[in-house]
Amino acid sequence: MSLKLQTSLSQKMILTPQLRQRIEMLQMTSLELTDLIQTELISNPILEEVESNTEEREISDNILDQNSDGAESNFDADNSFNHNDSDNSNSDFSDYENYSADAPNENGFKEESFTEAETFGEDFTPEKADPFEEIDYGREFQDYLDPGYKTQEFEFKEDAPSFEMFLSKAESLADHLEFQLSLQPISNELAEIADFIIGNIDGDGRLKISVDEIAEVMNCSPEKVEKARQLVLSFEPVGCGARNVQECLIAQLVAGGNGESLAVKMIANHFTDLQPHRLQHLSKDIGVSLEDLSSQLQLIRSLEPYPGRCYSTEDPIYVAPEIYIEKIDDDYVIYFADDGSPRLRISQTYQSMLKQVETNRETKDFIKDKVRSAVDLLRNIEHRRQTIYRVVECIIQKQSDFLEKGVQFIKPMMLKDVAEDIGMHLSTISRVVNRKYAHTPQGVIELRKFFSEGMLNEDGEEVSTRIIKLKIKKLIEEEDSRKPITDDDMAKLLSKEGIKLSRRTVAKYRDQMQIAGSRERKTVM
């Protein structure tokens, strides 16, 4: 068998860096987009962040007026991207490709750039701050002029936050238990065993290793391990170090002075029977009245089966509405929350360097490459804004009753419905509505929550499954806990309202809402 070279033709789709960035930016949240922009500002010297002051806006207006030649631009007065809400509903993205005074031409870069004298006139003289006026001489030379020791002056505010507010991280469960262990008057050996136990407790407070395994690792007897474990069980929060739920609950009862109560015996010997529909059987089995069982069951319900979760160190999920929907007169207005997003423009300084004769070719190539990257970023930011706008506008048209009257009037809507209406791919709509929130008259809502399946009622109208689930939940909330409504009864009640569901479908919706069955919901008084 011999090796040889062959040539062949094939077709395949390759994502350019610009297109890949555009796709990634569609599914970013506003916070993630801000982080990306900050990263680009650091890595690309061509990009500048525009300060929001009137003087700079006026200067930028002059620059745009001389560069635009009467053509409309998608940049606002300061060369930063600005979204015109009135034109977004029917805008064509292809118009944007020919957009800006700062965009490169077909040959790769802009042919003209303007110096400050050309832009602002021959008499223009930039103001330069005197560096000596910025020096605080009294503060800089006070140590030099003072012959003796002088304490530095500090300004204290009575309403300033306390020092505890500046902790680098929240206290973990292990830190809390180890601190209590350090206060115990015990031997070093027992302290080492207890410290090893604390290191093997998970976030819920459960010990994830057996006593025999600990004894083998620590080279000690199981009795000493159990003694150390009982010590850890008594720490706050009580129950950390237990091997199962029963041990955890019993430890809390003992610590609360209820070690001899009926609740301890119920947990230890009849834990699987502690359900409302089995209380009568349990009452006959242990010979105790239902009233006594109910009071002990209330005591057990007051305990914490997962004591470690109050020290959970999971990072919170921050929700920042990116779109605001407000009703003005009879129309809904859409605008973006851009307060925290940097406003960008392409640096005029680097563009002027391309016109200078002393700038070498390598530097010019570097600047051109960075300008292309900056223009791609600005185009993708505007493309993202226009896409989000068109999707939200379509949602408002379909869900106006929901925005006006509440969740009971939400209509069935699929992603493909919006994709067909605005002429975009289904995957694009999915990326747009993912993890993005809108501030609406009905509160802050994730865009994906507007989409739900539906079914036809007796009148031939589509009813959202979300409304059906709300009706099921309302029926359960209004039921008599001593005689809870069954899935079959709920199906019959819904059929009277024109919604025909089988018992199995009702059970499926109830399980999706994590609501127990009628037997588990039943209480005995």
Short mmCIF file of C-alpha atoms in Angstrom, two decimals:
data_model
loop_
_atom_site.label_atom_id
_atom_site.label_comp_id
_atom_site.label_asym_id
_atom_site.label_seq_id
_atom_site.Cartn_x
_atom_site.Cartn_y
_atom_site.Cartn_z
CA MET A 1 0.00 0.00 0.00
CA SER A 2 1.51 3.34 -1.06
CA LEU A 3 0.87 6.85 0.24
CA LYS A 4 -0.20 9.53 -2.23
CA LEU A 5 -1.76 12.98 -2.28
CA GLN A 6 -5.22 13.60 -3.69
CA THR A 7 -7.29 16.74 -4.19
CA SER A 8 -11.04 16.83 -3.80
CA LEU A 9 -13.85 19.39 -3.66
CA SER A 10 -16.30 19.54 -0.76
CA GLN A 11 -18.81 21.96 0.68
CA LYS A 12 -19.00 22.70 4.38
CA MET A 13 -20.15 25.54 6.56
CA ILE A 14 -17.46 27.43 8.46
CA LEU A 15 -18.32 30.02 11.11
CA THR A 16 -16.25 33.17 10.79
CA PRO A 17 -15.07 34.81 14.03
CA GLN A 18 -17.54 37.65 13.41
CA LEU A 19 -20.50 35.29 13.00
CA ARG A 20 -19.43 33.21 15.99
CA GLN A 21 -19.26 36.35 18.13
CA ARG A 22 -22.70 37.42 16.88
CA ILE A 23 -24.24 34.07 17.84
CA GLU A 24 -22.59 34.09 21.26
CA MET A 25 -23.72 37.65 21.98
CA LEU A 26 -27.36 36.78 21.23
CA GLN A 27 -27.51 34.37 24.16
CA MET A 28 -25.57 36.60 26.57
CA THR A 29 -27.27 38.43 29.40
CA SER A 30 -26.74 42.16 29.82
CA LEU A 31 -24.21 41.53 32.60
CA GLU A 32 -22.24 39.09 30.45
CA LEU A 33 -22.31 41.54 27.53
CA THR A 34 -20.92 44.27 29.78
CA ASP A 35 -18.08 41.97 30.83
CA LEU A 36 -17.33 41.22 27.17
CA ILE A 37 -17.25 44.91 26.30
CA GLN A 38 -14.91 45.64 29.18
CA THR A 39 -12.60 42.85 27.99
CA GLU A 40 -12.61 44.27 24.45
CA LEU A 41 -11.85 47.74 25.78
CA ILE A 42 -8.74 46.36 27.47
CA SER A 43 -7.55 44.24 24.55
CA ASN A 44 -8.41 46.62 21.68
CA PRO A 45 -6.82 50.10 21.95
CA ILE A 46 -8.94 51.35 19.03
CA LEU A 47 -12.08 51.25 21.17
CA GLU A 48 -12.83 54.09 23.54
CA GLU A 49 -15.48 54.47 26.20
CA VAL A 50 -17.49 57.64 25.74
CA GLU A 51 -18.00 59.79 28.79
CA SER A 52 -21.57 61.02 29.15
CA ASN A 53 -21.04 64.77 29.20
CA THR A 54 -22.43 67.48 26.99
CA GLU A 55 -19.11 68.86 25.79
CA GLU A 56 -17.97 65.57 24.34
CA ARG A 57 -21.31 65.05 22.67
CA GLU A 58 -21.00 68.39 20.90
CA ILE A 59 -17.49 67.58 19.66
CA SER A 60 -18.66 64.22 18.37
CA ASP A 61 -21.56 65.90 16.60
CA ASN A 62 -19.06 67.95 14.61
CA ILE A 63 -17.06 64.87 13.71
CA LEU A 64 -20.13 63.02 12.49
CA ASP A 65 -21.36 65.98 10.49
CA GLN A 66 -18.10 66.12 8.53
CA ASN A 67 -17.79 62.36 8.06
CA SER A 68 -21.35 61.33 7.22
CA ASP A 69 -21.82 63.44 4.02
CA GLY A 70 -25.54 63.64 4.69
CA ALA A 71 -26.07 59.89 5.09
CA GLU A 72 -27.95 58.56 8.08
CA SER A 73 -25.87 56.64 10.61
CA ASN A 74 -26.68 54.07 13.24
CA PHE A 75 -24.20 55.79 15.53
CA ASP A 76 -25.55 58.44 17.83
CA ALA A 77 -23.93 61.84 18.28
CA ASP A 78 -20.92 60.50 20.17
CA ASN A 79 -20.07 57.63 17.77
CA SER A 80 -21.47 55.14 20.25
CA PHE A 81 -24.20 52.73 19.22
CA ASN A 82 -27.68 54.04 19.80
CA HIS A 83 -30.96 52.19 19.25
CA ASN A 84 -33.77 54.08 17.56
CA ASP A 85 -36.93 52.47 18.85
CA SER A 86 -39.14 54.03 16.20
CA ASP A 87 -37.22 52.36 13.34
CA ASN A 88 -36.43 49.01 14.87
CA SER A 89 -39.69 47.26 14.23
CA ASN A 90 -39.21 47.15 10.46
CA SER A 91 -35.45 47.72 10.14
CA ASP A 92 -33.44 45.76 7.64
CA PHE A 93 -30.16 44.51 8.99
CA SER A 94 -28.54 44.83 5.57
CA ASP A 95 -28.83 48.64 5.80
CA TYR A 96 -26.64 48.54 8.81
CA GLU A 97 -23.77 46.96 6.91
CA ASN A 98 -23.15 50.31 5.16
CA TYR A 99 -23.47 52.22 8.32
CA SER A 100 -20.83 54.38 9.79
CA ALA A 101 -18.43 57.18 9.13
CA ASP A 102 -15.86 55.15 11.00
CA ALA A 103 -16.46 51.87 9.15
CA PRO A 104 -13.82 50.53 6.74
CA ASN A 105 -14.57 50.58 3.04
CA GLU A 106 -14.49 47.66 0.64
CA ASN A 107 -10.71 47.86 0.37
CA GLY A 108 -10.31 47.31 4.07
CA PHE A 109 -10.27 50.69 5.73
CA LYS A 110 -11.62 54.21 5.75
CA GLU A 111 -10.02 56.46 3.16
CA GLU A 112 -10.33 59.76 5.04
CA SER A 113 -9.57 60.75 8.58
CA PHE A 114 -9.54 64.21 10.10
CA THR A 115 -7.10 65.92 12.39
CA GLU A 116 -8.27 68.18 15.19
CA ALA A 117 -7.42 71.29 13.18
CA GLU A 118 -9.40 70.06 10.17
CA THR A 119 -12.36 69.07 12.32
CA PHE A 120 -12.66 72.03 14.65
CA GLY A 121 -10.96 74.82 12.67
CA GLU A 122 -7.51 76.34 12.52
CA ASP A 123 -8.04 78.31 15.73
CA PHE A 124 -8.80 75.21 17.78
CA THR A 125 -6.46 74.81 20.75
CA PRO A 126 -7.04 71.90 23.14
CA GLU A 127 -7.12 72.91 26.74
CA LYS A 128 -4.36 71.43 28.82
CA ALA A 129 -4.67 71.19 32.58
CA ASP A 130 -1.79 72.58 34.61
CA PRO A 131 -0.28 69.57 36.45
CA PHE A 132 0.88 71.81 39.30
CA GLU A 133 -2.70 72.79 40.08
CA GLU A 134 -3.51 69.14 40.80
CA ILE A 135 -0.98 68.83 43.65
CA ASP A 136 -2.13 69.19 47.23
CA TYR A 137 0.98 70.86 48.59
CA GLY A 138 -0.22 70.89 52.16
CA ARG A 139 -0.67 67.13 52.16
CA GLU A 140 2.44 66.28 50.14
CA PHE A 141 4.86 68.35 52.23
CA GLN A 142 3.33 68.18 55.71
CA ASP A 143 5.70 65.43 56.84
CA TYR A 144 8.68 67.24 55.33
CA LEU A 145 7.92 70.61 56.99
CA ASP A 146 6.94 69.15 60.38
CA PRO A 147 10.03 68.57 62.56
CA GLY A 148 8.32 65.99 64.72
CA TYR A 149 5.98 63.04 64.26
CA LYS A 150 2.57 63.95 62.96
CA THR A 151 -0.34 61.57 62.81
CA GLN A 152 -2.05 61.31 59.46
CA GLU A 153 -5.56 62.70 59.51
CA PHE A 154 -8.40 60.42 58.59
CA GLU A 155 -12.04 61.17 58.08
CA PHE A 156 -14.48 58.94 59.95
CA LYS A 157 -18.16 58.80 59.20
CA GLU A 158 -20.65 57.71 61.80
CA ASP A 159 -22.89 56.05 59.20
CA ALA A 160 -19.99 54.19 57.54
CA PRO A 161 -20.40 50.38 57.25
CA SER A 162 -18.82 48.24 59.92
CA PHE A 163 -15.63 46.27 59.39
CA GLU A 164 -17.61 43.01 59.27
CA MET A 165 -19.14 44.20 55.99
CA PHE A 166 -15.80 43.84 54.24
CA LEU A 167 -15.31 40.08 54.67
CA SER A 168 -13.83 38.49 51.56
CA LYS A 169 -16.30 35.61 51.64
CA ALA A 170 -19.22 34.31 53.67
CA GLU A 171 -18.56 31.90 56.52
CA SER A 172 -18.93 28.29 55.40
CA LEU A 173 -20.43 25.42 57.38
CA ALA A 174 -16.97 23.91 57.96
CA ASP A 175 -15.61 27.25 59.24
CA HIS A 176 -18.52 27.58 61.65
CA LEU A 177 -18.11 24.06 63.04
CA GLU A 178 -14.30 24.32 63.29
CA PHE A 179 -14.61 27.53 65.29
CA GLN A 180 -16.88 25.80 67.81
CA LEU A 181 -14.48 22.86 67.93
CA SER A 182 -11.59 25.18 68.84
CA LEU A 183 -13.50 26.24 71.98
CA GLN A 184 -13.97 22.69 73.29
CA PRO A 185 -11.77 21.50 76.23
CA ILE A 186 -10.91 18.12 74.68
CA SER A 187 -7.76 16.16 73.95
CA ASN A 188 -5.72 16.72 70.80
CA GLU A 189 -6.54 13.25 69.51
CA LEU A 190 -10.28 13.76 69.86
CA ALA A 191 -9.99 17.21 68.27
CA GLU A 192 -8.18 15.75 65.26
CA ILE A 193 -10.89 13.10 64.82
CA ALA A 194 -13.65 15.72 65.10
CA ASP A 195 -11.83 17.95 62.60
CA PHE A 196 -11.63 15.03 60.15
CA ILE A 197 -15.38 14.43 60.60
CA ILE A 198 -16.14 18.10 59.88
CA GLY A 199 -14.10 17.86 56.69
CA ASN A 200 -16.33 15.02 55.45
CA ILE A 201 -19.68 16.74 56.05
CA ASP A 202 -21.50 17.85 52.88
CA GLY A 203 -23.47 21.03 52.29
CA ASP A 204 -26.67 19.56 53.78
CA GLY A 205 -24.90 18.59 57.02
CA ARG A 206 -24.65 14.84 56.30
CA LEU A 207 -21.58 12.75 57.13
CA LYS A 208 -20.57 11.06 53.86
CA ILE A 209 -18.19 8.47 55.35
CA SER A 210 -18.78 5.62 57.82
CA VAL A 211 -17.43 5.43 61.38
CA ASP A 212 -15.33 2.36 60.54
CA GLU A 213 -13.68 4.14 57.61
CA ILE A 214 -12.84 7.12 59.82
CA ALA A 215 -11.39 4.81 62.47
CA GLU A 216 -9.19 3.12 59.86
CA VAL A 217 -7.91 6.42 58.46
CA MET A 218 -7.29 8.02 61.86
CA ASN A 219 -5.85 4.78 63.31
CA CYS A 220 -8.15 4.81 66.35
CA SER A 221 -11.08 2.85 67.78
CA PRO A 222 -14.64 3.26 66.47
CA GLU A 223 -15.70 4.24 69.98
CA LYS A 224 -13.52 7.36 69.88
CA VAL A 225 -14.87 8.24 66.43
CA GLU A 226 -18.45 7.94 67.66
CA LYS A 227 -17.62 10.11 70.69
CA ALA A 228 -16.21 12.79 68.40
CA ARG A 229 -19.21 12.52 66.08
CA GLN A 230 -21.66 13.00 68.94
CA LEU A 231 -19.71 16.12 69.91
CA VAL A 232 -20.04 17.53 66.38
CA LEU A 233 -23.76 16.66 66.38
CA SER A 234 -24.24 19.01 69.35
CA PHE A 235 -22.68 22.01 67.55
CA GLU A 236 -24.81 24.70 65.98
CA PRO A 237 -26.61 24.08 63.69
CA VAL A 238 -27.57 20.94 65.61
CA GLY A 239 -27.63 17.75 63.56
CA CYS A 240 -24.57 18.27 61.38
CA GLY A 241 -22.63 15.02 61.22
CA ALA A 242 -25.71 12.78 61.16
CA ARG A 243 -25.72 9.86 58.74
CA ASN A 244 -29.42 10.09 57.84
CA VAL A 245 -32.54 12.16 58.42
CA GLN A 246 -33.61 10.21 61.50
CA GLU A 247 -30.35 10.84 63.36
CA CYS A 248 -30.46 14.52 62.45
CA LEU A 249 -34.02 15.03 63.74
CA ILE A 250 -33.43 13.03 66.92
CA ALA A 251 -30.29 15.08 67.70
CA GLN A 252 -32.34 18.28 67.41
CA LEU A 253 -35.05 16.91 69.69
CA VAL A 254 -32.47 15.89 72.31
CA ALA A 255 -30.79 19.30 72.15
CA GLY A 256 -34.18 20.96 72.62
CA GLY A 257 -34.99 18.94 75.76
CA ASN A 258 -37.38 16.52 74.04
CA GLY A 259 -35.17 13.43 74.19
CA GLU A 260 -37.84 11.40 76.01
CA SER A 261 -40.80 12.56 73.94
CA LEU A 262 -43.06 10.42 71.80
CA ALA A 263 -41.67 12.20 68.73
CA VAL A 264 -38.27 10.52 69.22
CA LYS A 265 -39.89 7.07 69.30
CA MET A 266 -41.99 7.88 66.24
CA ILE A 267 -38.89 8.94 64.26
CA ALA A 268 -36.78 5.99 65.41
CA ASN A 269 -39.36 3.22 64.95
CA HIS A 270 -42.14 4.49 62.67
CA PHE A 271 -40.46 7.02 60.40
CA THR A 272 -42.05 5.68 57.18
CA ASP A 273 -45.51 5.92 58.76
CA LEU A 274 -45.25 9.65 59.53
CA GLN A 275 -47.61 10.59 56.70
CA PRO A 276 -51.11 12.03 57.07
CA HIS A 277 -52.87 9.12 55.38
CA ARG A 278 -51.15 6.56 57.68
CA LEU A 279 -51.79 8.25 61.02
CA GLN A 280 -54.83 6.12 61.83
CA HIS A 281 -52.80 2.96 61.26
CA LEU A 282 -49.97 4.38 63.37
CA SER A 283 -52.39 5.36 66.16
CA LYS A 284 -53.64 1.79 66.44
CA ASP A 285 -50.14 0.36 66.19
CA ILE A 286 -48.63 2.33 69.11
CA GLY A 287 -51.85 2.87 71.09
CA VAL A 288 -51.90 6.67 71.05
CA SER A 289 -54.79 8.97 70.19
CA LEU A 290 -54.85 10.91 66.92
CA GLU A 291 -54.72 14.21 68.83
CA ASP A 292 -51.44 13.24 70.52
CA LEU A 293 -50.01 12.03 67.23
CA SER A 294 -50.93 15.31 65.52
CA SER A 295 -49.24 17.41 68.22
CA GLN A 296 -46.05 15.32 67.99
CA LEU A 297 -46.16 15.52 64.22
CA GLN A 298 -46.27 19.32 64.44
CA LEU A 299 -43.17 19.21 66.66
CA ILE A 300 -41.35 17.07 64.09
CA ARG A 301 -42.32 19.43 61.28
CA SER A 302 -40.65 22.30 63.14
CA LEU A 303 -37.24 20.58 62.85
CA GLU A 304 -34.67 21.12 60.09
CA PRO A 305 -33.80 17.93 58.16
CA TYR A 306 -30.93 19.67 56.34
CA PRO A 307 -29.23 21.92 58.93
CA GLY A 308 -26.21 22.68 56.76
CA ARG A 309 -28.09 24.42 53.97
CA CYS A 310 -28.37 27.66 55.96
CA TYR A 311 -24.60 27.99 55.36
CA SER A 312 -24.80 27.23 51.67
CA THR A 313 -22.05 29.04 49.74
CA GLU A 314 -23.73 28.84 46.33
CA ASP A 315 -23.34 32.03 44.33
CA PRO A 316 -26.58 33.97 43.96
CA ILE A 317 -28.12 34.42 40.53
CA TYR A 318 -28.49 38.11 39.76
CA VAL A 319 -31.45 39.12 37.62
CA ALA A 320 -31.12 42.41 35.77
CA PRO A 321 -34.01 43.38 33.46
CA GLU A 322 -32.57 44.24 30.07
CA ILE A 323 -35.82 45.38 28.46
CA TYR A 324 -38.47 47.68 29.89
CA ILE A 325 -42.03 47.49 28.58
CA GLU A 326 -44.26 50.39 29.57
CA LYS A 327 -47.73 51.36 28.46
CA ILE A 328 -48.07 54.99 27.41
CA ASP A 329 -51.61 55.95 26.45
CA ASP A 330 -52.79 52.96 24.36
CA ASP A 331 -49.41 51.76 23.10
CA TYR A 332 -46.61 49.73 24.66
CA VAL A 333 -43.14 51.28 24.46
CA ILE A 334 -39.96 49.18 24.49
CA TYR A 335 -36.62 50.53 25.63
CA PHE A 336 -33.36 49.08 26.85
CA ALA A 337 -31.69 49.47 30.23
CA ASP A 338 -28.22 50.65 29.19
CA ASP A 339 -27.18 52.45 32.36
CA GLY A 340 -24.41 49.98 33.16
CA SER A 341 -23.20 49.29 29.61
CA PRO A 342 -20.17 51.24 28.33
CA ARG A 343 -20.81 53.45 25.31
CA LEU A 344 -18.19 52.80 22.66
CA ARG A 345 -16.59 54.68 19.80
CA ILE A 346 -13.58 54.24 17.52
CA SER A 347 -10.59 56.30 18.54
CA GLN A 348 -9.87 59.29 16.27
CA THR A 349 -6.28 59.34 17.50
CA TYR A 350 -5.44 56.01 15.92
CA GLN A 351 -7.24 56.93 12.71
CA SER A 352 -5.11 60.06 12.41
CA MET A 353 -1.98 57.92 12.82
CA LEU A 354 -2.79 56.19 9.54
CA LYS A 355 -2.51 59.53 7.73
CA GLN A 356 0.85 60.36 9.23
CA VAL A 357 3.84 59.65 7.01
CA GLU A 358 6.09 58.65 9.91
CA THR A 359 3.79 55.75 10.87
CA ASN A 360 5.41 52.54 9.67
CA ARG A 361 3.59 49.83 7.74
CA GLU A 362 3.56 47.36 10.61
CA THR A 363 1.81 49.87 12.85
CA LYS A 364 -0.72 50.71 10.12
CA ASP A 365 -1.54 47.03 9.61
CA PHE A 366 -2.02 46.60 13.35
CA ILE A 367 -4.39 49.59 13.52
CA LYS A 368 -6.40 48.38 10.51
CA ASP A 369 -6.81 44.93 12.03
CA LYS A 370 -7.98 46.37 15.34
CA VAL A 371 -10.41 48.73 13.62
CA ARG A 372 -11.98 45.83 11.72
CA SER A 373 -12.37 43.96 15.02
CA ALA A 374 -13.91 47.05 16.66
CA VAL A 375 -16.38 47.58 13.80
CA ASP A 376 -17.42 43.92 13.96
CA LEU A 377 -18.07 44.29 17.70
CA LEU A 378 -20.16 47.43 17.25
CA ARG A 379 -22.16 45.84 14.44
CA ASN A 380 -22.84 42.74 16.52
CA ILE A 381 -23.97 44.83 19.49
CA GLU A 382 -26.46 46.67 17.29
CA HIS A 383 -27.59 43.42 15.64
CA ARG A 384 -28.25 41.96 19.09
CA ARG A 385 -30.30 45.00 20.14
CA GLN A 386 -32.40 44.99 16.96
CA THR A 387 -33.05 41.25 17.21
CA ILE A 388 -34.15 41.49 20.84
CA TYR A 389 -36.36 44.45 19.97
CA ARG A 390 -38.13 42.61 17.15
CA VAL A 391 -38.70 39.52 19.31
CA VAL A 392 -40.10 41.56 22.22
CA GLU A 393 -42.29 43.57 19.85
CA CYS A 394 -43.79 40.32 18.50
CA ILE A 395 -44.34 39.03 22.04
CA ILE A 396 -46.22 42.22 22.96
CA GLN A 397 -48.51 41.86 19.95
CA LYS A 398 -49.41 38.28 20.92
CA GLN A 399 -49.54 38.70 24.71
CA SER A 400 -51.15 42.13 25.10
CA ASP A 401 -54.00 40.67 27.20
CA PHE A 402 -51.49 39.14 29.59
CA LEU A 403 -49.62 42.45 29.98
CA GLU A 404 -52.91 44.26 30.55
CA LYS A 405 -54.87 41.85 32.78
CA GLY A 406 -52.48 39.28 34.30
CA VAL A 407 -51.25 35.72 34.02
CA GLN A 408 -54.76 34.28 33.72
CA PHE A 409 -54.93 35.73 30.20
CA ILE A 410 -51.66 34.40 28.82
CA LYS A 411 -52.09 32.78 25.40
CA PRO A 412 -50.38 29.66 24.05
CA MET A 413 -47.34 30.69 22.06
CA MET A 414 -44.46 28.68 20.63
CA LEU A 415 -40.98 29.77 19.62
CA LYS A 416 -41.71 28.82 16.02
CA ASP A 417 -44.68 31.23 15.96
CA VAL A 418 -42.39 34.20 16.65
CA ALA A 419 -39.74 32.84 14.28
CA GLU A 420 -42.26 32.71 11.42
CA ASP A 421 -43.67 36.15 12.16
CA ILE A 422 -40.34 38.02 12.13
CA GLY A 423 -38.61 35.79 9.58
CA MET A 424 -35.82 34.41 11.76
CA HIS A 425 -34.55 30.95 12.54
CA LEU A 426 -35.98 29.06 15.51
CA SER A 427 -32.54 28.73 17.14
CA THR A 428 -32.10 32.52 17.00
CA ILE A 429 -35.36 33.08 18.91
CA SER A 430 -34.33 30.46 21.46
CA ARG A 431 -31.03 32.26 22.09
CA VAL A 432 -32.73 35.64 22.39
CA VAL A 433 -35.28 34.60 25.04
CA ASN A 434 -32.79 32.55 27.08
CA ARG A 435 -31.89 34.12 30.47
CA LYS A 436 -33.16 37.57 29.51
CA TYR A 437 -35.68 39.41 31.64
CA ALA A 438 -38.17 42.15 30.88
CA HIS A 439 -39.68 44.66 33.29
CA THR A 440 -43.38 44.59 32.44
CA PRO A 441 -46.60 45.96 33.98
CA GLN A 442 -46.97 42.44 35.50
CA GLY A 443 -43.49 42.47 37.08
CA VAL A 444 -40.05 41.22 36.04
CA ILE A 445 -40.54 38.20 33.79
CA GLU A 446 -38.12 36.00 31.87
CA LEU A 447 -38.84 36.18 28.15
CA ARG A 448 -39.05 32.39 27.96
CA LYS A 449 -42.01 32.46 30.39
CA PHE A 450 -44.15 34.03 27.67
CA PHE A 451 -43.98 30.77 25.72
CA SER A 452 -46.16 27.80 26.63
CA GLU A 453 -48.07 24.99 24.96
CA GLY A 454 -51.82 24.99 24.71
CA MET A 455 -54.89 22.89 24.06
CA LEU A 456 -58.33 23.50 22.60
CA ASN A 457 -61.34 23.89 24.88
CA GLU A 458 -64.93 23.06 23.99
CA ASP A 459 -65.37 26.42 22.25
CA GLY A 460 -62.38 25.76 19.98
CA GLU A 461 -60.21 28.35 21.73
CA GLU A 462 -56.60 27.65 22.67
CA VAL A 463 -55.92 27.59 26.41
CA SER A 464 -52.37 27.77 27.76
CA THR A 465 -51.21 24.85 29.87
CA ARG A 466 -49.94 27.41 32.38
CA ILE A 467 -53.50 28.59 32.96
CA ILE A 468 -54.62 24.98 33.42
CA LYS A 469 -51.90 24.44 36.03
CA LEU A 470 -52.98 27.59 37.84
CA LYS A 471 -56.56 26.32 37.95
CA ILE A 472 -55.40 22.97 39.38
CA LYS A 473 -53.28 24.75 41.99
CA LYS A 474 -56.21 26.99 42.96
CA LEU A 475 -58.52 23.98 43.39
CA ILE A 476 -55.98 22.33 45.71
CA GLU A 477 -55.47 25.53 47.75
CA GLU A 478 -59.23 25.86 48.33
CA GLU A 479 -59.82 22.19 49.22
CA ASP A 480 -60.73 20.83 52.65
CA SER A 481 -57.51 19.30 54.03
CA ARG A 482 -59.56 16.60 55.81
CA LYS A 483 -61.11 15.57 52.49
CA PRO A 484 -58.72 16.62 49.71
CA ILE A 485 -59.84 16.65 46.11
CA THR A 486 -58.65 13.75 43.96
CA ASP A 487 -57.21 13.94 40.44
CA ASP A 488 -60.38 12.42 39.03
CA ASP A 489 -62.53 15.06 40.78
CA MET A 490 -60.29 17.84 39.42
CA ALA A 491 -60.69 16.49 35.89
CA LYS A 492 -64.49 16.60 36.31
CA LEU A 493 -64.42 20.17 37.67
CA LEU A 494 -62.20 21.35 34.82
CA SER A 495 -64.51 19.74 32.27
CA LYS A 496 -67.35 21.94 33.58
CA GLU A 497 -65.21 24.95 32.58
CA GLY A 498 -64.76 23.56 29.07
CA ILE A 499 -61.32 22.04 29.65
CA LYS A 500 -61.35 18.30 29.06
CA LEU A 501 -58.42 16.48 30.68
CA SER A 502 -57.89 12.87 31.66
CA ARG A 503 -57.03 11.94 35.24
CA ARG A 504 -53.54 10.98 34.10
CA THR A 505 -52.96 14.44 32.56
CA VAL A 506 -54.12 16.14 35.76
CA ALA A 507 -51.69 13.98 37.75
CA LYS A 508 -48.87 14.88 35.32
CA TYR A 509 -49.50 18.62 35.70
CA ARG A 510 -49.75 18.23 39.49
CA ASP A 511 -46.41 16.39 39.61
CA GLN A 512 -44.80 19.11 37.48
CA MET A 513 -45.86 21.65 40.11
CA GLN A 514 -44.43 19.35 42.82
CA ILE A 515 -47.78 18.97 44.61
CA ALA A 516 -48.43 15.75 46.52
CA GLY A 517 -51.37 13.47 45.82
CA SER A 518 -54.66 13.57 47.68
CA ARG A 519 -53.63 10.83 50.14
CA GLU A 520 -50.45 12.67 51.12
CA ARG A 521 -52.33 15.99 51.46
CA LYS A 522 -54.93 14.56 53.82
CA THR A 523 -54.71 15.64 57.45
CA VAL A 524 -56.41 14.06 60.48
CA MET A 525 -57.73 16.38 63.16
#
